[in-house]
Every structure is written in structure tokens, then in C-alpha cells.
Amino acid sequence: HGCPRYYWADRDHNFEMAGIGESDVVQPNSQEEIDTALASIYCRTTTRNTPVRYYGGCRFNKSCATDDRWRHFKPYRFVLPLLELCRNGERYFWACNLNGNNCKEETLQFLNAHISPSPEESCLPEFSARSDLPDFSGWKQLVNKALAAISNNTFEKVVLARQTTFHAAGIIDPVLLISKMSHSSENLYLFCFEPAPGRAFLGASPERLYKRTGRHIESEGLAGTRPRGNDAAEDALLEKELCASAKDRLEHRIVLDTIFGILQDYCTTLHTPSSPEVIKLMCCQHLHTPLSGILEKNINDAMLLKALHPTPAVGGFPRDKAVAWLRREEPFERGVYAAPAGWIGVDESEFCVGIRSGLVSNNTLTLYSGAGIVQDSDPSEEWRELNAKLAFFLNIIGRNS
């Protein structure tokens, strides 16, 4: 195909977009902050005759990548696709986004070169044995090091991640991979950003960072995990165990209280239920508490992204101490894993947290999963939690381990 491809679907299955090409790209020149980028996007969206959305996000840490695998993913990057096929509810429409940089003749040549009838859905290549970084031995050492830091009051919670790599027998098509993921995507955001051929970040995230419509904002606390049961009885037992777990309720409470405290400073009103519910995914179940409120005037997306990311669900608490510790101790670079992924439009925006995600690099698939470590966390239990979170991907690529 040879051209950038983008896909986004919201968690409620109300909106999805598949796009190719790049009509406009907003990314940093030298050390520009994200405020500059988003101000630029606001100008570009409000001066157009029709509503447009810029898709993208930012890195977990805003510093530039040192790991070559992340070289196409900037500190932040937002794209207006050249051609989009969108579904909004039951309505489908095409959009071709022209600007001064691509005249109609050039765009038609691009479309003739890249649009062709879709072939029958093919199979993914076979994936060979996995490698984990850290492996189980390294994981136990890392968790114990985190527990020692917690007991020394360095932080109250830290979220440790694992990088799991598979090599495929052929080139992996990220669009085919996300297509197969869409068949079982209840309660999940789906996204696939492929800025360069053979290099894509994609995921099926259950977690909303925030959704903003005018001044109305929605967010949530999502933390505390159990796998799904093999039958209804086992599933109910695991749900009961999750709701009764002091460790999981503490992990959830830290996330919820932090997000509530942040949004309280930006909202005139803010509401949240008194106790969490359990949200059911294909392979996991989580404690979940929604928040909704009305923002003060003049609050923008740059303020919200800076304030909310990373939440204690992916970084830790207190944030600065936990993230600084992660940068020293984690054995790999997170890149855009666990960072905001979403879109910005005319006076509205939506971002998920880029978890349950992976990086496709030609014939390599690198998957990422994380677990919140608090006092009383057990390394073996947390390892099992990582595997439960990975199970969705493993089912898709035909691997049981």
C-alpha cells in the first residue's frame, strides 16, 4: 500500500473512521509544546466549512525516542487524513480533505494509485514463540523493588509494564490485525495509527481518558482486575472476589481520587457514583467508576491532557515520583504505549488511554501490558494479571501462550 493509514472506533460503537494519506500533519518543530499544536489544530478546524477531526496522540514521556522502534512516533502527532470513510451511527460518508498543499489533480492521482477493490480478507502470518521483557524472574525482582519503594514511602502506587514480542513468518498487516480485533470489541476503543509503511501502533483499550463535548466532560477510574471465568458461576465468583479485594479497591480508589481531584480544579460541577461497578471485557473484568462534569470557561484540551496524563492507572501515585522511578527502572522504552490516543475536532475531543496495545514493525509484533503495584501486591498474581490482559491479543493471533 505504501501510504499512511489510520483507524479509530469509539467504545460505544457510535463512530468509526478509516483513513488513508495525510492532508495535514501537526507535530513538533524542535521543542514546541503540545499547547502550540492544539492551538494550531483549533485554528485549522474552526476555519473550515465542514467539521473535521485530527487523529493522533502523544508519547508516554514527552522526551524524544531513543529506541529506534518508536522513531515514527513523535512527542505528539495529529493527522487529518486525506481520505476518510466514516460511520456516524447508521450514516456512512466519504470525506476528502483538501488543503493548499494538495491540489485536486494530485489528490486524484493519489486516489487512483492507492484505492482498489478490497481483496478477500487474508490470514495473518504464523507467530513464533514469545519473549518477555522483563521475563518472570526479572518481573519478580522489579515488583519487589517497587514494593520496597512503597514501604519506604517513595510512592503509594506504581504501574509496571511488560513488553512481549512475537516474530511472524511474514509481514504483518496492521489493518488486517485491527479488523480481526473488531469482531470482539465490546466496551473497547479500537485504534490503528500507521504513519509509515510497516510501522503501526494499534490497540483495543477499555479505558477512557476523557471525552469533551463543548464544556461537558466525561472521564473514569478503571483499575482492579480479574480474568473472566470459564463459565457463569466461575465468572461470578471472580467478580465477587474482585469487589471484595482490599488490594484492588485500594488501587481503584487511588486512580479515582486522583482524577476527581484533578478535574475538580477545572470543573464548576463534577459527579461520580459512590461505589464502583464491574465492567466485563472478553478476557478481563475491572472495577470501573465514571465521572462527569461541566468545565470552567476557557479550559482547553492541552490543559486537560497535561493534567490527566499519566493517570495513576498507567503511571502511579504520586505521579512525578512514580514516573521518574519508572524511567530509571523499567527495562524498555514505553514510546506511545499507555499514552493518550484519540482525536480533536471543533469544540469536542475524545481520548482513550493507549493500553492493551501493540507495535507492528514489519514482521514483529510487540505487545504491552501493565499492572498496578500497591502494598500487598504479589509478583505471581500480577504476572497472571498481565497474561489475562494479553489474552485478547493472543486469541487474535492464534497463540495460547
Coordinates of C-alpha atoms in Angstrom, one line a residue, residues 67-70 73 127-134 161-168 172 174 177 181 191 198-203 331-338 354-369 390 393-394 397:
D67 CA 14.6 3.3 20.9
D68 CA 14.6 3.1 17.1
R69 CA 11.3 1.2 17.0
W70 CA 9.5 4.4 18.1
F73 CA 6.0 8.4 16.8
F127 CA 3.6 -16.1 15.0
S128 CA 6.5 -17.9 16.6
A129 CA 7.5 -18.3 20.3
R130 CA 7.2 -15.2 22.5
S131 CA 9.8 -13.4 24.5
D132 CA 9.0 -11.3 27.6
L133 CA 10.9 -8.2 28.8
P134 CA 11.2 -8.5 31.8
A161 CA 4.7 -2.8 32.3
R162 CA 5.9 -5.8 30.3
Q163 CA 6.9 -5.9 26.7
T164 CA 6.0 -9.2 24.9
T165 CA 7.5 -9.8 21.4
F166 CA 6.4 -12.2 18.7
H167 CA 8.1 -12.8 15.4
A168 CA 5.9 -13.6 12.4
I172 CA 2.1 -8.3 9.5
P174 CA -1.9 -3.9 10.9
L177 CA -5.0 -7.3 12.6
M181 CA -9.8 -7.4 16.7
F191 CA -7.3 2.4 17.0
G198 CA 5.3 -1.4 8.2
R199 CA 5.2 0.6 11.4
A200 CA 1.9 0.9 13.3
F201 CA 0.7 1.4 16.8
L202 CA -2.7 -0.3 17.4
G203 CA -4.8 -1.3 20.3
P331 CA 13.9 -2.2 31.1
F332 CA 12.4 -0.8 27.9
E333 CA 11.0 2.5 26.5
R334 CA 7.2 2.9 26.5
G335 CA 7.0 5.1 23.5
V336 CA 3.3 5.7 22.9
Y337 CA 2.1 2.8 25.0
A338 CA -0.2 3.9 27.8
G354 CA -3.4 3.6 24.8
I355 CA -3.3 0.3 26.8
R356 CA -3.9 -3.3 25.6
S357 CA -1.8 -2.2 22.7
G358 CA 1.0 -3.2 20.4
L359 CA 3.6 -2.0 17.9
V360 CA 3.8 -3.7 14.5
S361 CA 7.2 -3.4 12.9
N362 CA 7.2 -5.3 9.6
N363 CA 7.3 -9.0 10.8
T364 CA 7.5 -8.2 14.5
L365 CA 4.6 -7.7 16.9
T366 CA 5.4 -6.2 20.3
L367 CA 2.6 -6.2 22.8
Y368 CA 2.4 -4.2 26.0
S369 CA 0.6 -4.9 29.3
L390 CA -2.7 -10.1 26.9
F393 CA -4.4 -10.2 21.5
L394 CA -3.2 -13.8 21.9
I397 CA -3.0 -14.1 16.6

